[in-house]
Backbone as numpy.savetxt, mean C-alpha at the origin, in Angstrom:
# Nx Ny Nz CAx CAy CAz Cx Cy Cz
-24.75 25.75 -12.44 -24.40 24.35 -12.17 -23.94 23.69 -13.48
-22.80 23.03 -13.42 -22.25 22.37 -14.60 -22.51 20.87 -14.52
-23.05 20.29 -15.57 -23.30 18.86 -15.64 -22.32 18.24 -16.62
-21.51 17.32 -16.15 -20.52 16.66 -16.98 -21.04 15.31 -17.44
-20.59 14.83 -18.59 -20.96 13.48 -19.01 -20.40 12.45 -18.05
-21.02 11.27 -17.96 -20.51 10.25 -17.02 -19.10 9.82 -17.37
-18.35 9.46 -16.34 -16.97 9.00 -16.55 -16.95 7.60 -17.13
-15.92 7.30 -17.88 -15.74 5.97 -18.45 -15.04 5.08 -17.44
-15.68 3.99 -17.05 -15.09 3.07 -16.08 -13.98 2.26 -16.73
-12.89 1.97 -16.01 -11.80 1.17 -16.56 -12.20 -0.29 -16.67
-11.48 -1.03 -17.51 -11.66 -2.47 -17.65 -10.78 -3.16 -16.61
-11.41 -3.84 -15.65 -10.66 -4.47 -14.57 -10.42 -5.96 -14.79
-10.77 -6.47 -15.96 -10.71 -7.92 -16.18 -9.41 -8.39 -16.81
-8.57 -7.46 -17.27 -7.35 -7.84 -17.98 -6.11 -7.51 -17.15
-5.09 -8.39 -17.20 -3.82 -8.06 -16.54 -3.21 -6.81 -17.17
-2.61 -5.97 -16.35 -2.02 -4.73 -16.84 -0.54 -4.86 -17.12
0.07 -5.99 -16.74 1.51 -6.15 -16.87 1.81 -7.29 -17.83
2.69 -7.04 -18.77 3.20 -8.08 -19.65 4.73 -8.06 -19.56
5.30 -9.08 -18.97 6.75 -9.13 -18.81 7.42 -9.35 -20.16
8.51 -8.65 -20.45 9.22 -8.89 -21.71 9.85 -10.28 -21.72
9.92 -10.92 -22.88 10.54 -12.25 -22.94 12.03 -12.17 -22.67
12.45 -12.66 -21.53 13.86 -12.61 -21.15 14.14 -13.81 -20.26
14.95 -14.74 -20.76 15.23 -15.97 -20.04 16.43 -15.83 -19.12
17.42 -15.06 -19.55 18.63 -14.94 -18.75 19.11 -13.49 -18.77
19.17 -12.82 -17.62 18.78 -13.37 -16.32 17.27 -13.39 -16.16
16.77 -14.37 -15.47 15.36 -14.44 -15.18 15.00 -13.61 -13.98
13.72 -13.53 -13.68 13.27 -12.83 -12.48 13.66 -13.66 -11.26
14.39 -13.09 -10.31 14.84 -13.86 -9.14 13.72 -14.08 -8.14
12.71 -14.84 -8.55 11.48 -14.96 -7.75 11.75 -15.46 -6.35
12.57 -16.51 -6.21 12.79 -17.11 -4.89 13.45 -16.11 -3.95
14.28 -15.21 -4.49 14.98 -14.25 -3.64 14.09 -13.09 -3.20
12.90 -12.98 -3.78 11.98 -11.92 -3.41 11.25 -12.19 -2.10
11.43 -13.38 -1.54 10.76 -13.71 -0.29 9.25 -13.54 -0.42
8.61 -12.85 0.53 7.14 -12.72 0.51 6.64 -11.86 -0.64
7.51 -11.03 -1.23 7.08 -10.12 -2.29 6.71 -10.87 -3.56
7.22 -12.10 -3.72 6.92 -12.85 -4.93 5.42 -13.10 -5.09
4.69 -13.16 -3.96 3.26 -13.48 -4.02 2.41 -12.28 -4.46
3.03 -11.10 -4.49 2.30 -9.91 -4.92 2.31 -9.73 -6.43
3.25 -10.35 -7.12 3.43 -10.10 -8.55 2.14 -10.39 -9.31
1.71 -9.42 -10.12 0.49 -9.58 -10.90 -0.39 -8.35 -10.81
-1.62 -8.49 -11.27 -2.62 -7.42 -11.26 -3.72 -7.78 -10.29
-4.08 -6.82 -9.43 -5.12 -7.02 -8.42 -6.18 -5.94 -8.61
-7.45 -6.35 -8.62 -8.54 -5.42 -8.81 -9.72 -5.78 -7.90
-10.70 -4.90 -7.84 -11.93 -5.19 -7.10 -12.82 -6.08 -7.96
-13.12 -7.27 -7.45 -13.98 -8.23 -8.14 -14.97 -8.81 -7.13
-16.14 -9.19 -7.61 -17.11 -9.83 -6.72 -16.51 -11.11 -6.15
-16.64 -11.31 -4.84 -16.18 -12.55 -4.24 -17.01 -13.71 -4.78
-16.42 -14.90 -4.94 -17.14 -16.03 -5.53 -18.48 -16.29 -4.84
-19.51 -16.41 -5.65 -20.84 -16.72 -5.12 -21.55 -15.54 -4.50
-21.02 -14.32 -4.65 -21.64 -13.14 -4.04 -21.76 -12.03 -5.08
-22.46 -10.98 -4.71 -22.57 -9.78 -5.55 -21.85 -8.61 -4.92
-20.89 -8.92 -4.04 -20.14 -7.90 -3.33 -18.65 -8.05 -3.62
-17.96 -6.90 -3.64 -16.51 -6.89 -3.81 -16.06 -6.20 -5.07
-16.95 -6.16 -6.09 -16.60 -5.52 -7.35 -16.78 -4.01 -7.31
-16.59 -3.33 -8.46 -16.66 -1.87 -8.49 -18.00 -1.29 -8.03
-19.09 -2.06 -8.17 -20.40 -1.54 -7.77 -20.63 -1.63 -6.27
-19.98 -2.56 -5.61 -20.15 -2.73 -4.16 -18.85 -3.25 -3.56
-17.79 -2.44 -3.58 -16.48 -2.91 -3.12 -16.39 -2.98 -1.60
-15.56 -3.89 -1.14 -15.21 -3.92 0.29 -14.06 -2.94 0.47
-14.39 -1.65 0.38 -13.37 -0.61 0.43 -13.96 0.66 1.02
-13.12 1.44 1.68 -13.59 2.74 2.18 -12.40 3.66 2.39
-12.67 4.95 2.21 -11.67 6.00 2.34 -12.19 7.07 3.28
-11.39 7.45 4.26 -11.70 8.58 5.14 -10.68 9.68 4.84
-11.17 10.77 4.25 -10.27 11.83 3.78 -10.67 13.18 4.38
-9.99 13.65 5.42 -10.24 15.01 5.92 -9.49 16.03 5.06
-10.12 17.18 4.83 -9.53 18.23 4.01 -9.65 19.57 4.73
-8.59 20.38 4.74 -8.71 21.72 5.33 -9.61 22.59 4.46
-10.47 23.38 5.08 -11.29 24.32 4.33 -11.68 25.47 5.24
-11.26 26.67 4.87 -11.58 27.88 5.62 -12.69 28.60 4.87
-13.91 28.49 5.38 -15.08 29.03 4.69 -16.21 29.10 5.71
-17.13 30.07 5.59 -18.26 30.13 6.54 -19.08 28.85 6.59
-19.06 28.07 5.49 -19.83 26.82 5.48 -19.15 25.72 6.27
-17.89 25.94 6.65 -17.17 24.93 7.45 -16.45 25.64 8.60
-17.22 26.09 9.61 -16.61 26.85 10.71 -15.57 26.07 11.49
-15.60 24.74 11.41 -14.61 23.96 12.16 -13.25 23.95 11.46
-13.17 24.47 10.23 -11.88 24.57 9.55 -11.51 23.37 8.72
-12.38 22.35 8.68 -12.10 21.19 7.83 -13.41 20.55 7.39
-13.33 19.80 6.30 -14.46 19.04 5.79 -14.02 17.60 5.57
-14.95 16.73 5.23 -14.64 15.34 4.88 -14.99 15.08 3.42
-14.25 14.21 2.81 -14.55 13.71 1.47 -14.39 12.19 1.53
-15.35 11.54 2.18 -15.29 10.09 2.38 -16.06 9.38 1.27
-15.62 8.16 0.91 -16.27 7.45 -0.19 -15.77 6.01 -0.26
-16.57 5.16 -0.91 -16.10 3.84 -1.30 -15.35 4.00 -2.62
-14.46 3.07 -2.90 -13.64 3.18 -4.10 -13.26 1.80 -4.60
-12.79 1.76 -5.83 -12.20 0.54 -6.38 -10.90 0.91 -7.06
-10.09 -0.08 -7.39 -8.76 0.25 -7.88 -8.16 -0.84 -8.76
-7.09 -0.44 -9.43 -6.20 -1.34 -10.15 -4.84 -1.23 -9.47
-4.27 -2.36 -9.07 -2.99 -2.37 -8.39 -2.11 -3.43 -9.04
-0.96 -3.03 -9.54 -0.08 -3.96 -10.24 1.28 -4.01 -9.55
1.87 -5.21 -9.57 3.22 -5.42 -9.07 4.01 -6.17 -10.14
5.20 -5.69 -10.46 6.04 -6.35 -11.46 7.46 -6.46 -10.94
8.09 -7.61 -11.20 9.47 -7.83 -10.77 10.43 -7.41 -11.87
11.67 -7.16 -11.49 12.70 -6.82 -12.46 13.66 -8.01 -12.61
14.37 -8.05 -13.73 15.27 -9.16 -14.03 16.64 -8.92 -13.41
16.68 -8.80 -12.11 17.96 -8.56 -11.45 17.75 -8.06 -10.04
18.78 -7.44 -9.50 18.74 -6.95 -8.12 19.60 -5.71 -8.02
19.57 -5.07 -6.86 20.38 -3.88 -6.59 21.25 -4.15 -5.38
22.55 -4.17 -5.60 23.49 -4.47 -4.51 23.99 -3.19 -3.86
23.88 -3.13 -2.53 24.45 -2.03 -1.75 25.73 -2.53 -1.10
26.88 -2.08 -1.59 28.17 -2.60 -1.12 28.71 -1.74 0.00
29.14 -2.39 1.06 29.64 -1.68 2.23 31.13 -1.76 2.43
31.84 -2.46 1.54 33.30 -2.58 1.67 33.71 -3.98 2.03
33.04 -4.54 3.05 33.35 -5.91 3.47 32.15 -6.84 3.33
30.97 -6.25 3.21 29.76 -7.05 3.03 28.77 -6.32 2.13
27.77 -7.05 1.64 26.80 -6.50 0.70 25.38 -6.76 1.18
24.56 -5.76 1.03 23.12 -5.91 1.25 22.46 -5.82 -0.13
21.75 -6.87 -0.52 21.15 -6.91 -1.84 19.65 -6.70 -1.75
19.15 -5.76 -2.56 17.72 -5.45 -2.60 17.09 -6.15 -3.80
16.19 -7.08 -3.53 15.39 -7.70 -4.58 14.07 -6.94 -4.65
13.69 -6.52 -5.84 12.75 -5.42 -6.00 11.56 -5.78 -6.87
10.39 -5.26 -6.48 9.23 -5.23 -7.38 8.74 -3.79 -7.44
8.28 -3.39 -8.61 7.68 -2.08 -8.79 6.16 -2.22 -8.71
5.50 -1.17 -8.25 4.03 -1.21 -8.21 3.46 0.09 -8.76
2.21 -0.01 -9.22 1.45 1.16 -9.67 0.02 0.99 -9.21
-0.55 2.07 -8.69 -1.90 2.05 -8.14 -2.74 3.14 -8.80
-3.97 2.77 -9.19 -4.94 3.73 -9.72 -6.26 3.51 -8.98
-6.77 4.56 -8.37 -7.96 4.48 -7.51 -9.09 5.30 -8.13
-10.31 4.73 -8.12 -11.48 5.37 -8.74 -12.62 5.47 -7.73
-13.41 6.56 -7.84 -14.62 6.68 -7.04 -15.59 5.55 -7.39
-16.14 4.89 -6.37 -17.18 3.88 -6.59 -18.57 4.44 -6.37
-18.68 5.67 -5.89 -19.97 6.28 -5.62 -19.83 7.79 -5.69
-20.96 8.48 -5.62 -20.95 9.93 -5.59 -21.04 10.56 -6.96
-21.02 11.88 -7.01 -21.23 12.61 -8.27 -20.12 12.41 -9.30
-18.95 11.98 -8.85 -17.83 11.80 -9.78 -17.46 10.32 -9.92
-18.46 9.45 -9.82 -18.25 8.01 -9.90 -17.44 7.63 -11.14
-16.51 6.69 -10.95 -15.64 6.12 -11.98 -14.50 7.05 -12.40
-14.41 8.24 -11.80 -13.27 9.12 -12.10 -12.05 8.70 -11.29
-10.89 8.90 -11.85 -9.65 8.64 -11.12 -9.51 9.66 -9.99
-9.33 9.16 -8.76 -9.20 10.05 -7.62 -7.79 10.04 -7.04
-7.04 8.98 -7.30 -5.69 8.89 -6.74 -4.84 7.97 -7.60
-3.57 8.31 -7.72 -2.60 7.44 -8.40 -1.25 7.59 -7.70
-0.52 6.50 -7.66 0.83 6.55 -7.10 1.64 5.39 -7.65
2.93 5.48 -7.51 3.78 4.34 -7.84 4.94 4.28 -6.86
5.71 3.23 -6.98 6.83 3.05 -6.07 7.42 1.67 -6.19
8.10 1.24 -5.15 8.76 -0.07 -5.18 8.72 -0.70 -3.80
8.83 -2.02 -3.80 8.96 -2.79 -2.58 10.26 -3.57 -2.67
11.04 -3.55 -1.60 12.35 -4.20 -1.58 12.36 -5.30 -0.52
12.97 -6.43 -0.87 13.26 -7.46 0.12 14.77 -7.54 0.23
15.31 -7.23 1.42 16.75 -7.10 1.63 17.35 -8.41 2.12
18.45 -8.81 1.47 19.19 -10.01 1.89 20.65 -9.63 2.13
21.23 -10.21 3.19 22.62 -9.94 3.54 23.55 -10.97 2.89
24.74 -10.54 2.54 25.69 -11.47 1.95 27.10 -10.92 1.96
28.02 -11.76 1.54 29.41 -11.32 1.42 29.55 -10.41 0.20
30.72 -9.74 0.11 30.95 -8.82 -1.00 31.89 -9.43 -2.01
31.50 -9.38 -3.29 32.32 -9.97 -4.32 33.59 -9.15 -4.52
34.62 -9.83 -4.99 35.93 -9.21 -5.20 35.95 -8.52 -6.56
36.22 -7.22 -6.54 36.25 -6.47 -7.79 34.86 -6.18 -8.30
34.76 -5.58 -9.48 33.45 -5.19 -10.00 32.53 -6.37 -10.29
33.14 -7.54 -10.69 32.32 -8.67 -11.14 32.66 -9.98 -10.45
33.25 -9.90 -9.26 33.55 -11.12 -8.51 34.75 -11.88 -9.03
35.58 -11.25 -9.82 36.76 -11.92 -10.39 37.99 -11.03 -10.26
38.02 -10.24 -9.18 39.14 -9.32 -9.01 39.18 -8.32 -10.15
40.37 -8.14 -10.71 40.47 -7.27 -11.89 40.71 -8.10 -13.14
40.30 -9.38 -13.07 40.45 -10.27 -14.22 39.19 -10.22 -15.09
39.32 -10.61 -16.36 38.14 -10.63 -17.23 37.11 -11.66 -16.76
35.87 -11.46 -17.17 34.83 -12.42 -16.87 34.16 -12.19 -15.54
33.25 -13.11 -15.20 32.48 -13.05 -13.97 32.88 -14.21 -13.07
33.16 -13.92 -11.80 33.58 -14.97 -10.86 32.78 -14.96 -9.59
33.21 -15.79 -8.63 32.52 -15.87 -7.34 33.47 -15.63 -6.18
34.57 -14.90 -6.44 35.51 -14.58 -5.37 34.95 -13.46 -4.48
35.31 -13.47 -3.22 34.88 -12.43 -2.29 36.08 -11.71 -1.70
35.85 -10.52 -1.16 36.93 -9.75 -0.55 37.41 -10.48 0.70
38.63 -10.23 1.08 39.22 -10.89 2.24 38.42 -10.58 3.50
38.16 -11.63 4.29 37.41 -11.51 5.55 36.01 -10.93 5.35
35.45 -11.13 4.16 34.12 -10.61 3.89 33.08 -11.24 4.82
32.16 -10.44 5.30 31.11 -10.94 6.18 29.81 -10.17 5.91
28.73 -10.90 6.05 27.43 -10.32 5.74 27.05 -9.27 6.78
26.48 -8.15 6.34 25.99 -7.14 7.29 24.66 -7.59 7.89
24.19 -6.85 8.83 22.87 -7.11 9.40 22.10 -5.80 9.46
20.77 -5.89 9.43 19.93 -4.72 9.58 18.67 -5.11 10.33
18.05 -4.13 10.94 16.89 -4.41 11.78 15.65 -4.72 10.96
15.57 -4.22 9.72 14.36 -4.39 8.91 14.74 -4.89 7.53
13.97 -5.82 7.00 14.33 -6.42 5.71 13.28 -6.23 4.62
12.20 -5.49 4.90 11.21 -5.16 3.89 11.07 -3.64 3.84
11.06 -3.09 2.64 11.02 -1.65 2.45 9.94 -1.30 1.44
9.20 -0.23 1.71 8.28 0.31 0.73 8.66 1.76 0.44
8.90 2.05 -0.84 9.21 3.40 -1.29 8.01 3.91 -2.09
7.41 5.01 -1.64 6.16 5.50 -2.21 6.39 6.88 -2.81
5.87 7.08 -4.03 5.90 8.38 -4.67 4.46 8.81 -4.95
4.02 9.87 -4.27 2.63 10.34 -4.39 2.64 11.69 -5.10
1.85 11.85 -6.17 1.90 13.10 -6.94 1.21 14.29 -6.28
1.10 14.28 -4.97 0.77 15.49 -4.24 2.05 16.21 -3.81
3.19 15.57 -4.03 4.46 16.12 -3.58 4.94 15.48 -2.30
4.62 14.19 -2.10 5.05 13.45 -0.91 5.88 12.24 -1.34
6.95 11.99 -0.61 7.76 10.78 -0.80 7.86 10.08 0.54
7.66 8.76 0.53 7.55 7.99 1.78 8.51 6.82 1.74
9.19 6.58 2.86 10.06 5.42 3.03 9.62 4.70 4.30
9.00 3.52 4.13 8.49 2.75 5.26 9.22 1.42 5.35
9.44 0.94 6.58 10.23 -0.27 6.82 9.41 -1.29 7.60
9.74 -2.57 7.39 9.08 -3.63 8.13 9.93 -4.87 8.16
9.40 -5.95 8.75 10.13 -7.20 8.90 9.34 -8.36 8.35
10.06 -9.32 7.76 9.45 -10.57 7.35 10.22 -11.72 7.99
9.50 -12.56 8.73 10.06 -13.80 9.28 8.98 -14.86 9.12
9.26 -16.06 9.55 8.28 -17.12 9.47 7.03 -16.84 10.26
7.13 -15.95 11.25 5.97 -15.65 12.09 4.93 -14.79 11.37
5.26 -14.28 10.19 4.29 -13.48 9.44 3.17 -14.32 8.85
3.38 -15.62 8.73 2.38 -16.51 8.15 1.51 -17.10 9.25
0.24 -17.29 8.95 -0.68 -17.86 9.93 -1.77 -18.66 9.24
-2.50 -19.44 10.02 -3.61 -20.23 9.49 -4.92 -19.57 9.88
-5.96 -19.87 9.11 -7.28 -19.33 9.40 -7.43 -17.90 8.93
-8.27 -17.16 9.65 -8.62 -15.79 9.27 -7.73 -14.80 10.03
-7.11 -13.84 9.34 -6.28 -12.87 10.07 -7.11 -11.97 10.97
-6.47 -11.47 12.01 -7.12 -10.52 12.91 -6.86 -9.11 12.39
-7.91 -8.39 12.06 -7.80 -7.03 11.53 -8.08 -6.05 12.67
-7.10 -5.29 13.12 -7.36 -4.35 14.22 -8.18 -3.16 13.74
-8.92 -2.51 14.63 -9.67 -1.31 14.23 -8.71 -0.22 13.78
-9.14 0.58 12.84 -8.36 1.73 12.38 -8.68 2.94 13.24
-7.68 3.75 13.51 -7.86 4.98 14.28 -8.19 6.12 13.33
-9.30 6.81 13.56 -9.70 7.93 12.70 -9.86 9.23 13.48
-9.86 9.15 14.81 -10.13 10.36 15.60 -8.99 11.36 15.47
-9.29 12.60 15.06 -8.24 13.61 14.95 -7.81 14.13 16.31
-6.61 14.67 16.32 -6.05 15.25 17.54 -6.88 16.47 17.97
-6.99 16.65 19.28 -7.66 17.84 19.80 -9.15 17.67 20.01
-9.69 16.45 19.79 -11.11 16.18 19.98 -11.27 15.06 21.00
-12.23 15.21 21.90 -12.46 14.18 22.92 -13.19 12.97 22.35
-13.84 13.15 21.23 -14.53 12.07 20.51 -14.55 12.42 19.05
-15.23 11.60 18.25 -15.31 11.90 16.84 -16.10 13.19 16.60
-15.58 14.11 15.80 -16.34 15.34 15.49 -17.65 15.01 14.78
-18.62 15.92 14.82 -19.92 15.66 14.20 -19.84 15.30 12.72
-18.87 15.85 12.01 -18.73 15.53 10.58 -18.53 14.04 10.36
-17.90 13.36 11.33 -17.59 11.94 11.19 -18.81 11.05 11.47
-19.72 11.52 12.29 -20.82 10.68 12.75 -22.15 10.96 12.06
-22.25 12.10 11.35 -23.49 12.48 10.66 -23.47 11.96 9.23
-24.50 11.23 8.85 -24.53 10.71 7.49 -24.83 11.83 6.50
-24.00 11.90 5.46 -24.17 12.89 4.40 -23.80 12.21 3.09
-24.67 12.27 2.08 -24.40 11.52 0.85 -23.17 11.98 0.08
-22.72 13.21 0.35 -21.55 13.74 -0.37 -20.29 13.65 0.47
-20.35 14.11 1.71 -19.13 14.18 2.51 -18.89 12.96 3.37
-19.95 12.27 3.80 -19.80 11.16 4.72 -20.93 10.16 4.51
-20.87 9.38 3.42 -22.01 8.53 3.07 -22.25 7.35 4.01
-21.21 6.85 4.69 -21.38 5.66 5.52 -20.63 5.85 6.84
-21.28 6.49 7.83 -20.60 6.80 9.09 -20.07 5.57 9.82
-20.72 4.41 9.65 -20.21 3.22 10.35 -18.83 2.84 9.85
-18.57 3.00 8.55 -17.23 2.74 8.01 -16.28 3.88 8.34
-16.82 5.10 8.46 -15.97 6.22 8.83 -15.37 6.01 10.22
-16.17 5.49 11.14 -15.69 5.26 12.51 -14.60 4.18 12.55
-14.65 3.23 11.61 -13.63 2.18 11.54 -13.58 1.66 10.10
-12.76 2.29 9.23 -12.68 1.84 7.84 -12.29 0.37 7.69
-11.56 -0.17 8.65 -11.15 -1.58 8.56 -12.33 -2.54 8.69
-13.50 -2.01 9.03 -14.70 -2.85 9.09 -15.00 -3.46 7.72
-14.65 -2.76 6.64 -14.89 -3.33 5.31 -14.06 -4.59 5.08
-12.87 -4.63 5.68 -12.04 -5.83 5.58 -12.65 -6.98 6.36
-13.14 -6.69 7.55 -13.79 -7.72 8.37 -15.01 -8.28 7.66
-15.77 -7.40 7.00 -16.97 -7.86 6.29 -16.61 -8.80 5.14
-15.53 -8.49 4.44 -15.10 -9.37 3.35 -14.66 -10.72 3.88
-13.97 -10.75 5.01 -13.54 -12.01 5.60 -14.73 -12.82 6.11
-15.77 -12.14 6.57 -16.97 -12.86 7.01 -17.70 -13.48 5.83
-17.62 -12.81 4.67 -18.29 -13.33 3.48 -17.54 -14.51 2.87
-16.24 -14.53 3.04 -15.43 -15.62 2.49 -14.19 -15.78 3.36
-14.13 -16.86 4.11 -13.06 -17.07 5.08 -11.86 -17.75 4.42
-10.67 -17.14 4.53 -9.47 -17.79 4.00 -9.01 -18.94 4.88
-8.19 -19.81 4.29 -7.62 -20.92 5.04 -6.32 -20.53 5.73
-5.59 -19.58 5.14 -4.32 -19.13 5.71 -3.96 -17.79 5.11
-2.97 -17.13 5.71 -2.64 -15.77 5.29 -1.17 -15.47 5.55
-0.73 -14.37 4.94 0.62 -13.83 5.13 0.47 -12.34 5.39
1.05 -11.86 6.47 0.89 -10.45 6.87 2.22 -9.72 6.78
2.18 -8.54 6.18 3.36 -7.67 6.09 2.98 -6.28 6.56
3.64 -5.79 7.61 3.36 -4.47 8.16 4.59 -3.59 8.00
4.37 -2.36 7.53 5.46 -1.41 7.32 5.06 -0.06 7.91
6.07 0.70 8.34 5.79 2.00 8.94 7.01 2.90 8.82
6.75 4.20 8.68 7.84 5.16 8.72 8.36 5.35 10.14
7.66 4.80 11.12 8.13 4.88 12.51 9.27 3.91 12.78
9.45 2.94 11.88 10.50 1.93 12.06 11.85 2.43 11.53
12.90 2.17 12.31 14.24 2.49 11.85 14.38 3.95 11.46
14.95 4.17 10.30 15.14 5.53 9.78 14.12 5.85 8.70
12.91 5.28 8.83 11.85 5.63 7.89 11.58 7.12 7.90
11.00 7.63 6.80 10.84 9.08 6.71 9.73 9.44 5.72
9.26 10.69 5.86 8.34 11.30 4.92 8.87 12.68 4.55
8.84 13.01 3.26 9.20 14.36 2.84 8.03 14.95 2.05
7.81 16.28 2.21 6.68 16.95 1.60 7.13 18.26 0.95
6.48 18.62 -0.17 6.77 19.91 -0.78 6.24 21.03 0.10
6.62 22.27 -0.21 6.28 23.41 0.65 4.80 23.60 0.88
3.98 23.49 -0.17 2.54 23.67 -0.01 1.97 22.64 0.95
2.38 21.40 0.81 1.89 20.35 1.71 2.36 20.59 3.14
3.55 21.09 3.32 4.03 21.40 4.67 3.14 22.44 5.34
2.58 23.35 4.55 1.76 24.42 5.10 0.30 24.02 5.29
-0.20 23.06 4.48 -1.64 22.81 4.47 -2.05 21.37 4.75
-1.17 20.41 4.53 -1.51 19.00 4.80 -0.21 18.23 4.97
0.52 18.56 6.01 1.87 18.04 6.19 1.84 16.60 6.70
2.23 15.66 5.85 2.23 14.25 6.24 3.35 14.00 7.25
2.99 13.41 8.39 3.93 13.16 9.47 4.47 11.73 9.46
3.57 10.76 9.27 4.01 9.36 9.27 3.02 8.52 8.48
3.40 7.28 8.26 2.66 6.40 7.35 2.74 4.99 7.90
1.58 4.34 8.05 1.50 2.95 8.50 0.72 2.15 7.45
1.21 0.95 7.14 0.59 0.16 6.07 0.71 -1.32 6.41
-0.37 -2.07 6.18 -0.35 -3.52 6.37 -0.99 -4.22 5.19
-0.29 -5.23 4.64 -0.85 -6.15 3.65 -1.27 -7.43 4.34
-2.40 -8.00 3.90 -2.76 -9.37 4.25 -2.97 -10.14 2.94
-2.08 -11.04 2.62 -2.24 -11.93 1.47 -2.95 -13.18 1.95
-4.02 -13.60 1.25 -4.87 -14.68 1.76 -5.08 -15.76 0.73
-5.04 -17.00 1.21 -5.25 -18.18 0.37 -6.52 -18.90 0.85
-7.09 -19.70 -0.06 -8.33 -20.41 0.27 -8.20 -21.92 0.07
-6.97 -22.37 -0.19 -6.76 -23.81 -0.39 -5.65 -24.37 0.49
-5.23 -23.60 1.51 -4.22 -24.09 2.45 -2.80 -24.02 1.95
-2.57 -23.43 0.76 -1.22 -23.35 0.20 -0.79 -21.89 0.13
0.32 -21.65 -0.56 0.77 -20.28 -0.77 0.19 -19.70 -2.07
-0.93 -20.23 -2.51 -1.63 -19.69 -3.67 -2.52 -18.54 -3.19
-1.89 -17.39 -2.97 -2.60 -16.24 -2.42 -3.34 -15.52 -3.55
-4.66 -15.53 -3.49 -5.48 -14.92 -4.53 -6.26 -13.71 -4.04
-6.20 -13.42 -2.75 -6.88 -12.24 -2.21 -5.88 -11.38 -1.46
-5.98 -10.08 -1.68 -5.08 -9.12 -1.04 -5.92 -8.07 -0.34
-5.71 -7.94 0.97 -6.35 -6.87 1.74 -5.27 -5.94 2.27
-5.62 -4.68 2.42 -4.66 -3.75 3.01 -5.40 -2.68 3.80
-4.68 -2.11 4.75 -5.14 -0.93 5.48 -3.98 0.05 5.55
-4.26 1.28 5.18 -3.23 2.31 5.15 -3.68 3.51 5.96
-2.79 4.02 6.79 -3.07 5.23 7.58 -1.99 6.26 7.32
-2.40 7.42 6.86 -1.50 8.55 6.63 -1.85 9.61 7.67
-0.89 9.97 8.48 -1.13 10.93 9.54 -0.62 12.30 9.07
-1.56 13.26 8.94 -1.16 14.56 8.40 -1.67 15.69 9.27
-0.90 16.76 9.28 -1.24 17.93 10.07 -2.00 18.93 9.21
-3.22 19.30 9.67 -4.03 20.29 8.98 -4.10 21.56 9.82
-4.06 22.74 9.18 -4.22 23.99 9.93 -5.69 24.21 10.27
-6.04 24.08 11.53 -7.42 24.20 11.98 -7.46 25.15 13.18
-8.24 26.21 13.08 -8.41 27.14 14.19 -7.13 27.78 14.66
-6.24 28.11 13.73 -5.00 28.78 14.08 -3.91 27.88 14.62
-4.11 26.56 14.58 -3.08 25.64 15.02 -3.10 24.40 14.13
-2.03 23.63 14.18 -1.94 22.41 13.40 -2.41 21.23 14.25
-3.38 20.46 13.71 -3.87 19.26 14.37 -3.63 18.06 13.45
-3.34 16.92 14.04 -3.06 15.71 13.27 -4.36 14.95 12.99
-4.59 14.67 11.72 -5.77 13.92 11.26 -5.32 12.64 10.58
-5.91 11.48 10.93 -5.62 10.24 10.19 -6.43 10.19 8.88
-5.73 9.90 7.81 -6.36 9.66 6.50 -6.22 8.16 6.24
-7.33 7.43 6.28 -7.31 5.96 6.28 -7.98 5.43 5.02
-7.35 4.41 4.40 -7.96 3.69 3.28 -7.80 2.20 3.52
-8.82 1.44 3.09 -8.79 -0.02 3.25 -9.53 -0.63 2.08
-9.01 -1.77 1.58 -9.64 -2.40 0.42 -9.34 -3.89 0.41
-10.22 -4.64 -0.29 -10.07 -6.08 -0.51 -10.01 -6.31 -2.02
-8.91 -6.89 -2.49 -8.66 -7.06 -3.92 -8.50 -8.54 -4.26
-8.81 -8.87 -5.51 -8.66 -10.23 -6.02 -7.65 -10.22 -7.17
-6.83 -11.26 -7.22 -5.83 -11.34 -8.29 -6.51 -11.67 -9.61
-6.14 -10.92 -10.66 -6.69 -11.16 -11.99 -6.10 -12.45 -12.55
-6.92 -13.40 -12.96 -6.38 -14.66 -13.50 -5.43 -14.42 -14.65
-4.33 -15.17 -14.63 -3.34 -15.04 -15.68 -2.29 -13.98 -15.45
-2.40 -13.24 -14.35 -1.43 -12.18 -14.08 -0.35 -12.67 -13.12
């Protein structure tokens, strides 16, 4: 048996992003639509007046099924479930990305994100368990400028457009591009309209965790085990941690953004090993940005993520949901 020294916990009190001093062009905040409210650093912090929410007792849970062919796991899979805490940063860029179609332009206003996830419990507490990065795009339609810089082939920058230019349309205007260092790339799409905003407490639907091919939850999901399944009540519905956080502190209003690879031409690609052993099929993700003063001062971020992957179990591939949910607070000054 090998005993390792304890892991060093990260400092969650400082913003992780420092924007370079650049006045022109500035960050096109207004054009980012709902994404502007994500900019900054978000971490697990105790909710005001409570001892819950921080790294020691986060409103977070992870349900992670893993394939394992071994006499100790005759069912062909095991669980590695745990509470966790994280650092999540969003940063805007000083510009945009124009997709030109000949007669019209679709402009992507972009923020980049980086996520670092740490065990909050178990033998490897405070170790990094997951990291990923990617971008979020807010798409706007518009006319197409004339020539490379809107001035035909004349010097300088202008505002001329091509003849009969007209704005394109698309079914989805929010995009999430995810890069996961397991060898997975994800493209998820969603919509933002005025109906995404609401007053009071958002409704958090239950998360689906039951794997394909079972009439109910397998015994691994319902039996408490300090290593593989420490909290079966959260395993049955990881989104319960979000409901508990909302019960502890009720927001005045919220903004919801849902994205999925099932929308439009969303997609998932996997490297060969993942295709054989944990082939990701689709991805569903929802953000809830929450305010406590009735304005758009969103200081709490909740999310629920479901990754549907095929595991080789008993000589066939079965689909297992891998679900994560967390409640984060914006770091002051970020």
